[in-house]
């Protein structure tokens, strides 16, 4: 059996099903390029049959990824398979990923199908997909709750019909590590043609066992792990890529296995995701959290000073987390910025570079040191943002313990300049009230969070705002050294995203949020 474990990243598909993690197409393409730098073997780009938005973003990713395989997910029905193939066929290395549920509970209540019907659908779907694309993956959804003998029959049929990869998902995060490892071993030993396919695992984290189950399955012989950056995904998420990869890496003595991941790209990848979705990496997060390499207790600090290996099983450098990386100052030139951006994997046009250069210069005027994180925040804001219906032109706010919080704003609202002043219970509330009146909308504020992008009192504040109106939600984010300005920009960004969703629906295009995915 090979000692190579293939890393299948589903951040852009299962990960995007995480509440508040919706990304636009440009953001997805940017993240896909970073996943290539990270060295993942397969990028699951989306679920093309879910909506026109999903189809378009999967096609764009397929066109821009060169080294990794690009997978499109589809149910085991012809029209879904056609949509998946339509979206990925221009990829350098396309893969059709088709699935059907095999547990009694899913077959009875969700599909309304018998075991024999599901078996037949599996054969037909895989054979049809294999006729379009030689690289087919088949997933038995809810495999861990399926009757093992029936599961083995389905797997055998899928391989016989042409599947090259067989995925055994723990869809609802129900499995226990030892039991799950046994299931993989049972299938490898009892499915007659198992040697003709790579066995894969896909574990959800409902009981906090996603990574443990993935590793147990790998130990038992699975050679593909389906994971997401930072473990984002449906409900409690999926197994985290960085945790699975670093476990295999740090404990190579135990597993004796390797991946194609460049571990020094782990932190930059998770950080980029966090910036795109506007959700900070929790400080206590394994591998990438701010505290993952911090030593607080005296005994630990003493041990570290004597020999780092007393309390450090991996180094920050090994995951690409260097302590300070000042990239640009007031006097740095355009050339220095361009080479830093090239190094980070951004490919900007001359016009975009000028836009970013000006914004970074403005920031360097306000802030002593500009870090990589600051530059990435600027790029995401200047280049990856969807076209704006509403724009902030001017903002002034007043607050204090003896003042009524007031905001005065000038905005461009669908091409027309408008200005207004309003009050609130605090300065942010005053800003949001003023914006609502200027754009003549009244969304409900569902979430508001502020995070400092880097350290220091002059750090940029990164604000995330979630709004709901007419049963639609959207997440906006923005950064600025002034958190009131960042809040206004984030709120306006969320309004622009709401407006975009509405116009997509009016034009008959679904919103591309992945809401319809499994
Ligand atoms: O969790 C799951 O079962 C899935 C499949 C579609 C692979 O995401
Ligand atoms: Zn899943």
Short mmCIF file of C-alpha atoms and ligand atoms in Angstrom, two decimals:
data_model
loop_
_atom_site.label_atom_id
_atom_site.label_comp_id
_atom_site.label_asym_id
_atom_site.label_seq_id
_atom_site.Cartn_x
_atom_site.Cartn_y
_atom_site.Cartn_z
CA UNK A 1 0.00 0.00 0.00
CA UNK A 2 1.31 3.46 -0.94
CA UNK A 3 2.54 5.77 1.80
CA UNK A 4 1.21 8.88 0.06
CA UNK A 5 -1.94 10.51 1.51
CA UNK A 6 -3.82 12.71 -0.96
CA UNK A 7 -5.25 15.92 0.44
CA UNK A 8 -8.68 16.81 -0.96
CA UNK A 9 -9.63 20.30 0.11
CA UNK A 10 -13.34 21.12 0.28
CA UNK A 11 -13.11 24.60 1.83
CA UNK A 12 -14.76 26.07 -1.26
CA UNK A 13 -17.66 23.58 -1.17
CA UNK A 14 -18.39 22.02 2.24
CA UNK A 15 -16.49 24.87 3.93
CA UNK A 16 -18.59 27.48 2.20
CA UNK A 17 -21.69 25.81 3.69
CA UNK A 18 -20.47 27.12 7.06
CA UNK A 19 -22.79 29.90 8.30
CA UNK A 20 -21.40 33.29 7.28
CA UNK A 21 -18.61 31.85 5.11
CA UNK A 22 -20.05 32.82 1.74
CA UNK A 23 -17.39 33.99 -0.72
CA UNK A 24 -17.74 35.74 -4.04
CA UNK A 25 -16.21 34.28 -7.20
CA UNK A 26 -13.09 36.44 -7.15
CA UNK A 27 -12.45 35.53 -3.52
CA UNK A 28 -12.91 31.84 -4.34
CA UNK A 29 -10.45 32.02 -7.23
CA UNK A 30 -7.93 33.76 -5.00
CA UNK A 31 -8.32 31.10 -2.32
CA UNK A 32 -8.06 28.32 -4.92
CA UNK A 33 -4.72 29.73 -6.08
CA UNK A 34 -3.50 29.74 -2.49
CA UNK A 35 -4.66 26.12 -2.07
CA UNK A 36 -2.46 25.26 -5.04
CA UNK A 37 0.51 26.95 -3.39
CA UNK A 38 -0.28 24.99 -0.26
CA UNK A 39 0.07 21.83 -2.35
CA UNK A 40 -3.36 20.25 -2.00
CA UNK A 41 -3.94 17.46 -4.52
CA UNK A 42 -7.61 18.11 -5.19
CA UNK A 43 -9.68 21.29 -4.84
CA UNK A 44 -13.43 20.73 -4.56
CA UNK A 45 -14.57 23.96 -6.14
CA UNK A 46 -18.33 23.76 -5.55
CA UNK A 47 -21.63 22.17 -6.43
CA UNK A 48 -22.36 23.40 -9.98
CA UNK A 49 -25.99 22.21 -10.17
CA UNK A 50 -26.89 24.20 -7.03
CA UNK A 51 -27.11 27.56 -8.79
CA UNK A 52 -25.82 29.57 -11.72
CA UNK A 53 -23.52 31.40 -9.27
CA UNK A 54 -21.97 28.08 -8.16
CA UNK A 55 -21.61 26.93 -11.76
CA UNK A 56 -19.85 30.16 -12.76
CA UNK A 57 -17.42 30.14 -9.86
CA UNK A 58 -16.53 26.45 -10.36
CA UNK A 59 -15.84 27.19 -14.07
CA UNK A 60 -13.60 30.12 -13.19
CA UNK A 61 -11.67 28.09 -10.65
CA UNK A 62 -11.32 25.26 -13.17
CA UNK A 63 -9.84 27.70 -15.67
CA UNK A 64 -7.33 29.21 -13.25
CA UNK A 65 -6.01 26.17 -11.37
CA UNK A 66 -3.17 24.41 -13.14
CA UNK A 67 -1.55 21.85 -10.85
CA UNK A 68 -4.27 20.55 -8.56
CA UNK A 69 -7.24 18.49 -9.70
CA UNK A 70 -10.52 20.43 -9.66
CA UNK A 71 -13.59 18.52 -8.48
CA UNK A 72 -17.24 19.43 -9.01
CA UNK A 73 -19.79 17.81 -6.69
CA UNK A 74 -23.05 16.36 -8.00
CA UNK A 75 -25.89 14.11 -6.86
CA UNK A 76 -26.20 10.77 -8.64
CA UNK A 77 -28.56 12.11 -11.27
CA UNK A 78 -27.79 12.85 -14.91
CA UNK A 79 -28.62 16.56 -14.87
CA UNK A 80 -26.37 17.21 -11.85
CA UNK A 81 -23.54 15.21 -13.40
CA UNK A 82 -23.89 17.17 -16.64
CA UNK A 83 -23.73 20.45 -14.72
CA UNK A 84 -20.63 19.33 -12.82
CA UNK A 85 -18.91 18.22 -15.99
CA UNK A 86 -19.94 21.42 -17.80
CA UNK A 87 -18.28 23.49 -15.08
CA UNK A 88 -15.01 21.55 -14.74
CA UNK A 89 -14.32 20.21 -18.19
CA UNK A 90 -11.82 22.99 -19.01
CA UNK A 91 -9.73 22.19 -15.93
CA UNK A 92 -6.23 20.83 -16.46
CA UNK A 93 -7.19 17.87 -14.24
CA UNK A 94 -10.98 17.57 -13.79
CA UNK A 95 -12.71 15.21 -11.37
CA UNK A 96 -16.43 14.45 -11.12
CA UNK A 97 -17.49 13.78 -7.54
CA UNK A 98 -20.88 12.10 -7.40
CA UNK A 99 -22.70 10.95 -4.28
CA UNK A 100 -25.79 9.21 -2.98
CA UNK A 101 -26.89 8.37 0.56
CA UNK A 102 -26.58 4.75 1.64
CA UNK A 103 -27.89 4.72 5.22
CA UNK A 104 -31.38 3.30 5.79
CA UNK A 105 -32.56 6.52 7.41
CA UNK A 106 -31.42 8.69 4.48
CA UNK A 107 -32.68 6.27 1.83
CA UNK A 108 -36.11 5.97 3.45
CA UNK A 109 -36.82 9.54 4.55
CA UNK A 110 -34.68 11.72 2.28
CA UNK A 111 -34.55 9.81 -0.98
CA UNK A 112 -37.64 7.60 -0.69
CA UNK A 113 -35.64 4.83 -2.38
CA UNK A 114 -35.03 1.17 -1.63
CA UNK A 115 -31.56 -0.36 -1.29
CA UNK A 116 -31.83 -1.89 -4.76
CA UNK A 117 -32.79 1.44 -6.29
CA UNK A 118 -29.81 3.17 -4.65
CA UNK A 119 -27.51 0.42 -5.87
CA UNK A 120 -28.79 0.88 -9.38
CA UNK A 121 -28.52 4.66 -9.22
CA UNK A 122 -24.91 4.30 -8.06
CA UNK A 123 -24.01 2.07 -11.02
CA UNK A 124 -25.78 4.31 -13.52
CA UNK A 125 -24.38 7.56 -12.16
CA UNK A 126 -20.78 6.40 -11.91
CA UNK A 127 -20.87 4.77 -15.35
CA UNK A 128 -22.39 7.92 -16.86
CA UNK A 129 -19.83 10.17 -15.14
CA UNK A 130 -16.95 7.89 -16.17
CA UNK A 131 -18.11 8.19 -19.77
CA UNK A 132 -17.58 11.95 -19.51
CA UNK A 133 -14.46 12.06 -17.36
CA UNK A 134 -12.04 9.24 -16.51
CA UNK A 135 -11.47 10.65 -13.03
CA UNK A 136 -14.60 9.89 -10.97
CA UNK A 137 -15.01 9.90 -7.20
CA UNK A 138 -18.03 8.28 -5.57
CA UNK A 139 -19.24 9.13 -2.06
CA UNK A 140 -21.64 7.00 -0.03
CA UNK A 141 -23.28 9.76 1.98
CA UNK A 142 -23.87 8.88 5.66
CA UNK A 143 -21.62 5.85 5.16
CA UNK A 144 -20.79 5.58 8.86
CA UNK A 145 -24.49 4.93 9.65
CA UNK A 146 -24.98 2.57 6.71
CA UNK A 147 -25.34 -1.19 7.09
CA UNK A 148 -21.76 -2.40 6.37
CA UNK A 149 -22.66 -5.32 4.04
CA UNK A 150 -24.88 -3.07 1.92
CA UNK A 151 -22.23 -0.34 1.93
CA UNK A 152 -19.68 -2.88 0.69
CA UNK A 153 -22.04 -3.86 -2.15
CA UNK A 154 -22.50 -0.21 -3.20
CA UNK A 155 -18.75 0.44 -3.07
CA UNK A 156 -18.02 -2.64 -5.16
CA UNK A 157 -20.60 -1.55 -7.74
CA UNK A 158 -19.17 1.97 -7.89
CA UNK A 159 -15.63 0.67 -8.49
CA UNK A 160 -16.87 -1.78 -11.12
CA UNK A 161 -18.67 1.12 -12.86
CA UNK A 162 -15.45 3.14 -13.05
CA UNK A 163 -14.96 5.10 -9.79
CA UNK A 164 -11.26 5.68 -9.07
CA UNK A 165 -11.81 7.10 -5.59
CA UNK A 166 -14.29 5.86 -3.01
CA UNK A 167 -15.21 8.26 -0.25
CA UNK A 168 -16.67 7.01 3.03
CA UNK A 169 -18.12 10.09 4.74
CA UNK A 170 -19.03 10.42 8.38
CA UNK A 171 -21.68 12.90 7.27
CA UNK A 172 -23.20 13.63 10.66
CA UNK A 173 -20.04 13.30 12.78
CA UNK A 174 -21.38 10.19 14.51
CA UNK A 175 -18.47 7.76 14.20
CA UNK A 176 -15.91 6.95 16.88
CA UNK A 177 -12.25 6.70 15.86
CA UNK A 178 -11.66 3.01 16.54
CA UNK A 179 -15.00 1.99 15.00
CA UNK A 180 -14.43 4.15 11.93
CA UNK A 181 -10.95 2.72 11.36
CA UNK A 182 -12.53 -0.74 11.57
CA UNK A 183 -15.12 0.19 8.94
CA UNK A 184 -12.38 1.27 6.51
CA UNK A 185 -10.45 -1.93 7.18
CA UNK A 186 -13.63 -4.00 6.69
CA UNK A 187 -14.26 -2.38 3.28
CA UNK A 188 -10.66 -2.74 2.13
CA UNK A 189 -10.71 -6.42 3.11
CA UNK A 190 -14.19 -7.37 1.94
CA UNK A 191 -14.78 -5.42 -1.26
CA UNK A 192 -13.37 -7.66 -3.94
CA UNK A 193 -12.14 -4.86 -6.23
CA UNK A 194 -11.02 -2.48 -3.43
CA UNK A 195 -7.43 -2.54 -4.76
CA UNK A 196 -8.65 -0.70 -7.89
CA UNK A 197 -9.61 2.48 -5.99
CA UNK A 198 -8.20 4.90 -3.47
CA UNK A 199 -10.27 4.98 -0.27
CA UNK A 200 -11.07 8.41 1.06
CA UNK A 201 -12.58 9.80 4.26
CA UNK A 202 -14.65 12.89 4.93
CA UNK A 203 -15.39 13.52 8.60
CA UNK A 204 -17.68 16.07 10.19
CA UNK A 205 -16.96 17.41 13.61
CA UNK A 206 -20.28 17.18 15.49
CA UNK A 207 -18.69 15.29 18.40
CA UNK A 208 -15.33 17.06 17.99
CA UNK A 209 -13.84 13.90 16.43
CA UNK A 210 -13.41 14.95 12.78
CA UNK A 211 -9.61 14.94 12.88
CA UNK A 212 -9.35 11.87 15.14
CA UNK A 213 -11.67 9.90 12.84
CA UNK A 214 -9.74 11.00 9.76
CA UNK A 215 -6.45 9.88 11.27
CA UNK A 216 -7.92 6.56 12.44
CA UNK A 217 -9.17 5.91 8.91
CA UNK A 218 -5.79 6.79 7.41
CA UNK A 219 -4.09 4.45 9.87
CA UNK A 220 -6.49 1.74 8.69
CA UNK A 221 -5.60 2.26 5.02
CA UNK A 222 -7.53 5.26 3.66
CA UNK A 223 -5.24 7.30 1.40
CA UNK A 224 -7.29 10.44 0.75
CA UNK A 225 -8.43 12.90 3.43
CA UNK A 226 -11.21 15.38 2.70
CA UNK A 227 -10.58 18.43 4.84
CA UNK A 228 -11.10 22.19 5.04
CA UNK A 229 -8.90 25.09 6.12
CA UNK A 230 -9.46 25.86 9.81
CA UNK A 231 -12.08 23.07 9.83
CA UNK A 232 -14.87 25.30 8.50
CA UNK A 233 -17.94 23.52 7.19
CA UNK A 234 -21.54 22.52 7.65
CA UNK A 235 -22.68 22.68 11.34
CA UNK A 236 -19.64 22.01 13.57
CA UNK A 237 -17.41 21.87 10.51
CA UNK A 238 -15.12 19.34 8.86
CA UNK A 239 -11.76 17.87 9.82
CA UNK A 240 -9.20 20.70 9.73
CA UNK A 241 -6.56 20.38 7.01
CA UNK A 242 -3.81 21.89 9.17
CA UNK A 243 -4.49 19.48 12.06
CA UNK A 244 -4.56 16.34 9.91
CA UNK A 245 -1.46 17.34 7.94
CA UNK A 246 0.58 18.39 10.98
CA UNK A 247 -0.38 15.21 12.86
CA UNK A 248 0.92 13.15 9.93
CA UNK A 249 3.98 15.37 9.77
CA UNK A 250 4.90 15.65 13.45
CA UNK A 251 4.10 11.98 14.07
CA UNK A 252 5.72 10.61 10.92
CA UNK A 253 7.36 8.08 13.26
CA UNK A 254 3.88 6.66 14.04
CA UNK A 255 2.14 6.94 10.65
CA UNK A 256 5.06 6.58 8.23
CA UNK A 257 3.05 8.54 5.65
CA UNK A 258 3.51 11.68 3.60
CA UNK A 259 1.43 14.36 1.89
CA UNK A 260 2.29 16.87 -0.83
CA UNK A 261 1.56 19.83 1.46
CA UNK A 262 4.07 22.64 1.82
CA UNK A 263 3.46 23.14 5.55
CA UNK A 264 4.99 26.64 5.43
CA UNK A 265 1.87 27.68 3.47
CA UNK A 266 -0.52 26.51 6.20
CA UNK A 267 -0.71 29.70 8.21
CA UNK A 268 -0.84 32.03 5.16
CA UNK A 269 -3.71 29.90 3.78
CA UNK A 270 -5.75 29.90 7.00
CA UNK A 271 -5.11 33.61 7.46
CA UNK A 272 -6.28 34.36 3.92
CA UNK A 273 -9.47 32.37 4.51
CA UNK A 274 -10.07 34.20 7.76
CA UNK A 275 -9.71 37.55 6.00
CA UNK A 276 -11.99 36.56 3.15
CA UNK A 277 -14.82 35.30 5.35
CA UNK A 278 -14.25 37.96 8.01
CA UNK A 279 -14.00 35.45 10.84
CA UNK A 280 -10.84 35.58 12.97
CA UNK A 281 -8.87 32.43 13.75
CA UNK A 282 -9.73 31.70 17.43
CA UNK A 283 -6.66 32.27 19.65
CA UNK A 284 -6.91 28.72 21.09
CA UNK A 285 -7.17 27.06 17.65
CA UNK A 286 -4.73 24.14 17.31
CA UNK A 287 -1.78 24.82 14.96
CA UNK A 288 -2.75 28.31 13.78
CA UNK A 289 -4.25 30.13 16.80
CA UNK A 290 -2.38 33.10 18.31
CA UNK A 291 -1.78 31.08 21.50
CA UNK A 292 -0.68 27.86 19.78
CA UNK A 293 2.99 28.71 20.34
CA UNK A 294 2.64 30.97 23.41
CA UNK A 295 4.02 29.73 26.72
CA UNK A 296 2.44 31.32 29.75
CA UNK A 297 3.41 29.31 32.83
CA UNK A 298 6.79 29.86 34.51
CA UNK A 299 7.65 26.16 34.40
CA UNK A 300 6.99 26.01 30.66
CA UNK A 301 8.94 29.19 29.97
CA UNK A 302 11.85 27.87 31.97
CA UNK A 303 11.80 24.58 30.04
CA UNK A 304 11.60 26.42 26.71
CA UNK A 305 14.64 28.53 27.60
CA UNK A 306 16.64 25.39 28.39
CA UNK A 307 15.49 23.41 25.35
CA UNK A 308 12.57 24.41 23.10
CA UNK A 309 11.63 20.78 22.50
CA UNK A 310 10.57 20.40 26.15
CA UNK A 311 7.24 22.05 25.29
CA UNK A 312 7.31 22.61 21.52
CA UNK A 313 6.51 19.70 19.19
CA UNK A 314 6.64 21.86 16.04
CA UNK A 315 7.94 25.35 15.27
CA UNK A 316 5.96 28.40 14.15
CA UNK A 317 8.24 28.53 11.09
CA UNK A 318 7.17 25.04 10.03
CA UNK A 319 3.61 26.33 9.44
CA UNK A 320 4.75 29.67 7.98
CA UNK A 321 4.07 31.79 11.02
CA UNK A 322 6.92 34.28 11.27
CA UNK A 323 6.63 36.70 14.17
CA UNK A 324 7.05 40.06 12.45
CA UNK A 325 6.95 40.73 8.79
CA UNK A 326 6.90 44.44 8.09
CA UNK A 327 6.40 44.79 4.39
CA UNK A 328 6.09 48.41 3.63
CA UNK A 329 6.71 51.80 5.09
CA UNK A 330 6.04 55.39 4.05
CA UNK A 331 9.01 55.41 1.71
CA UNK A 332 8.67 51.99 0.12
CA UNK A 333 8.13 51.96 -3.61
CA UNK A 334 5.62 50.40 -5.93
CA UNK A 335 8.19 47.80 -6.96
CA UNK A 336 8.63 46.55 -3.38
CA UNK A 337 4.86 46.23 -3.03
CA UNK A 338 4.57 44.38 -6.33
CA UNK A 339 7.21 41.82 -5.41
CA UNK A 340 5.58 41.28 -1.99
CA UNK A 341 2.21 40.74 -3.68
CA UNK A 342 3.78 38.34 -6.22
CA UNK A 343 5.30 36.42 -3.33
CA UNK A 344 1.87 36.19 -1.69
CA UNK A 345 0.37 34.84 -4.93
CA UNK A 346 -1.71 37.87 -6.02
CA UNK A 347 -1.75 38.56 -9.73
CA UNK A 348 -2.90 42.15 -10.16
CA UNK A 349 -3.27 44.25 -13.27
CA UNK A 350 -1.27 47.51 -13.45
CA UNK A 351 -4.44 49.43 -12.65
CA UNK A 352 -5.24 47.26 -9.62
CA UNK A 353 -1.64 47.55 -8.43
CA UNK A 354 -1.86 51.36 -8.59
CA UNK A 355 -5.12 51.28 -6.63
CA UNK A 356 -3.61 49.03 -3.93
CA UNK A 357 -0.36 51.02 -3.85
CA UNK A 358 -2.26 54.24 -3.18
CA UNK A 359 -4.38 52.61 -0.46
CA UNK A 360 -1.30 51.07 1.22
CA UNK A 361 0.48 54.46 1.10
CA UNK A 362 -2.52 56.10 2.75
CA UNK A 363 -2.43 53.43 5.41
CA UNK A 364 1.33 53.86 5.95
CA UNK A 365 0.65 57.56 6.61
CA UNK A 366 -1.66 56.63 9.48
CA UNK A 367 0.09 53.55 10.82
CA UNK A 368 3.76 53.12 11.80
CA UNK A 369 4.24 49.63 10.42
CA UNK A 370 2.31 47.95 7.66
CA UNK A 371 2.26 44.16 7.91
CA UNK A 372 1.41 41.45 5.37
CA UNK A 373 -2.00 41.11 6.99
CA UNK A 374 -2.64 44.84 6.42
CA UNK A 375 -1.68 44.59 2.76
CA UNK A 376 -3.89 41.53 2.25
CA UNK A 377 -6.81 43.33 3.87
CA UNK A 378 -6.29 46.26 1.49
CA UNK A 379 -6.12 43.97 -1.57
CA UNK A 380 -9.28 42.13 -0.56
CA UNK A 381 -11.07 45.43 -0.13
CA UNK A 382 -9.77 47.21 -3.23
CA UNK A 383 -9.70 44.35 -5.72
CA UNK A 384 -11.94 41.52 -4.64
CA UNK A 385 -14.95 43.52 -3.62
CA UNK A 386 -18.18 43.18 -5.61
CA UNK A 387 -19.19 46.35 -7.54
CA UNK A 388 -20.79 48.80 -5.13
CA UNK A 389 -24.32 50.19 -5.30
CA UNK A 390 -23.68 52.13 -2.09
CA UNK A 391 -20.38 53.86 -1.31
CA UNK A 392 -19.08 55.82 1.65
CA UNK A 393 -17.71 59.26 0.76
CA UNK A 394 -17.39 60.98 4.12
CA UNK A 395 -17.99 60.13 7.76
CA UNK A 396 -17.74 62.10 10.96
CA UNK A 397 -18.90 60.89 14.32
CA UNK A 398 -19.14 62.30 17.80
CA UNK A 399 -19.50 60.46 21.11
CA UNK A 400 -18.38 60.63 24.72
CA UNK A 401 -19.84 60.39 28.21
CA UNK A 402 -21.36 63.89 27.97
CA UNK A 403 -22.49 63.82 24.32
CA UNK A 404 -25.36 62.30 22.39
CA UNK A 405 -23.68 59.94 19.92
CA UNK A 406 -24.10 61.48 16.49
CA UNK A 407 -22.93 60.56 12.99
CA UNK A 408 -22.83 62.63 9.82
CA UNK A 409 -22.35 60.78 6.54
CA UNK A 410 -22.12 61.50 2.87
CA UNK A 411 -22.72 58.51 0.60
CA UNK A 412 -23.17 57.65 -3.04
CA UNK A 413 -26.47 55.80 -3.30
CA UNK A 414 -26.97 54.26 -6.73
CA UNK A 415 -24.99 57.02 -8.39
CA UNK A 416 -26.53 59.90 -6.41
CA UNK A 417 -24.69 61.76 -3.63
CA UNK A 418 -26.67 62.10 -0.38
CA UNK A 419 -25.82 63.31 3.11
CA UNK A 420 -27.48 63.06 6.50
CA UNK A 421 -26.88 63.16 10.23
CA UNK A 422 -28.51 60.96 12.87
CA UNK A 423 -28.25 59.76 16.49
CA UNK A 424 -27.85 56.41 18.20
CA UNK A 425 -27.22 54.81 21.59
CA UNK A 426 -23.52 54.71 20.73
CA UNK A 427 -21.35 55.93 17.84
CA UNK A 428 -21.68 52.69 15.84
CA UNK A 429 -25.45 52.65 16.29
CA UNK A 430 -25.55 56.30 15.13
CA UNK A 431 -23.55 55.40 12.00
CA UNK A 432 -25.75 52.40 11.18
CA UNK A 433 -28.97 54.42 11.71
CA UNK A 434 -27.68 57.13 9.40
CA UNK A 435 -26.75 54.62 6.70
CA UNK A 436 -30.20 52.97 6.95
CA UNK A 437 -31.90 56.32 6.37
CA UNK A 438 -29.59 57.24 3.50
CA UNK A 439 -30.14 53.96 1.64
CA UNK A 440 -33.80 53.74 2.73
CA UNK A 441 -33.56 50.20 4.08
CA UNK A 442 -33.97 48.70 7.53
CA UNK A 443 -32.08 45.43 7.82
CA UNK A 444 -31.75 43.61 11.13
CA UNK A 445 -28.22 43.53 12.56
CA UNK A 446 -27.59 39.85 13.36
CA UNK A 447 -23.89 39.98 14.20
CA UNK A 448 -21.24 42.62 14.75
CA UNK A 449 -17.63 41.84 15.61
CA UNK A 450 -14.35 43.74 15.72
CA UNK A 451 -10.94 42.16 15.54
CA UNK A 452 -7.47 43.77 15.50
CA UNK A 453 -5.70 42.59 12.33
CA UNK A 454 -2.22 42.87 13.87
CA UNK A 455 -0.87 43.87 17.28
CA UNK A 456 -0.36 47.43 18.58
CA UNK A 457 -2.68 50.30 19.44
CA UNK A 458 -2.52 51.54 15.84
CA UNK A 459 -3.59 48.13 14.45
CA UNK A 460 -6.30 48.14 11.81
CA UNK A 461 -9.71 47.15 13.11
CA UNK A 462 -11.38 44.46 11.04
CA UNK A 463 -15.15 44.57 11.37
CA UNK A 464 -17.64 41.88 10.34
CA UNK A 465 -21.33 42.61 10.11
CA UNK A 466 -24.17 40.19 9.39
CA UNK A 467 -27.50 41.62 8.20
CA UNK A 468 -30.90 40.11 7.54
CA UNK A 469 -33.70 41.58 5.47
CA UNK A 470 -36.64 39.93 3.69
CA UNK A 471 -35.43 36.46 4.81
CA UNK A 472 -32.06 37.03 3.15
CA UNK A 473 -28.79 37.37 4.99
CA UNK A 474 -25.43 38.77 4.03
CA UNK A 475 -22.06 39.23 5.67
CA UNK A 476 -19.96 42.34 5.11
CA UNK A 477 -16.48 43.10 6.30
CA UNK A 478 -14.00 45.93 6.12
CA UNK A 479 -10.86 47.16 7.79
CA UNK A 480 -9.55 50.58 8.73
CA UNK A 481 -7.33 51.98 11.49
CA UNK A 482 -10.48 53.80 12.71
CA UNK A 483 -13.02 51.20 13.88
CA UNK A 484 -15.98 53.52 13.35
CA UNK A 485 -14.99 53.95 9.71
CA UNK A 486 -14.35 50.18 9.45
CA UNK A 487 -17.83 49.55 10.91
CA UNK A 488 -19.49 51.89 8.39
CA UNK A 489 -17.62 50.25 5.50
CA UNK A 490 -18.49 46.73 6.71
CA UNK A 491 -22.18 47.66 7.08
CA UNK A 492 -22.22 49.17 3.58
CA UNK A 493 -20.43 46.09 2.21
CA UNK A 494 -23.15 43.87 3.73
CA UNK A 495 -25.84 46.09 2.17
CA UNK A 496 -24.11 45.81 -1.22
CA UNK A 497 -24.04 42.03 -0.87
CA UNK A 498 -27.74 41.99 0.03
CA UNK A 499 -28.50 44.14 -3.02
CA UNK A 500 -26.41 41.79 -5.21
CA UNK A 501 -28.32 38.75 -3.91
CA UNK A 502 -31.63 40.46 -4.65
CA UNK A 503 -30.65 41.40 -8.19
CA UNK A 504 -29.30 37.87 -8.83
CA UNK A 505 -32.66 36.47 -7.73
CA UNK A 506 -34.59 38.95 -9.88
CA UNK A 507 -32.49 37.95 -12.88
CA UNK A 508 -33.24 34.30 -12.13
CA UNK A 509 -29.69 33.58 -10.95
CA UNK A 510 -29.45 31.99 -7.52
CA UNK A 511 -27.13 33.76 -5.13
CA UNK A 512 -24.21 31.35 -5.33
CA UNK A 513 -24.14 31.07 -1.57
CA UNK A 514 -24.24 27.28 -1.68
CA UNK A 515 -27.54 27.34 0.21
CA UNK A 516 -28.83 24.48 -1.92
CA UNK A 517 -25.82 22.23 -1.46
CA UNK A 518 -26.13 18.92 0.44
O1 LIG B 1 -20.73 15.14 4.45
C1 LIG B 1 -20.94 14.52 3.37
O2 LIG B 1 -21.39 13.38 3.34
C2 LIG B 1 -20.63 15.24 2.14
C3 LIG B 1 -20.67 14.41 0.90
C4 LIG B 1 -21.46 15.08 -0.16
C5 LIG B 1 -19.27 14.07 0.47
O3 LIG B 1 -20.29 16.39 2.15
ZN1 LIG B 2 -19.61 16.98 4.20
#
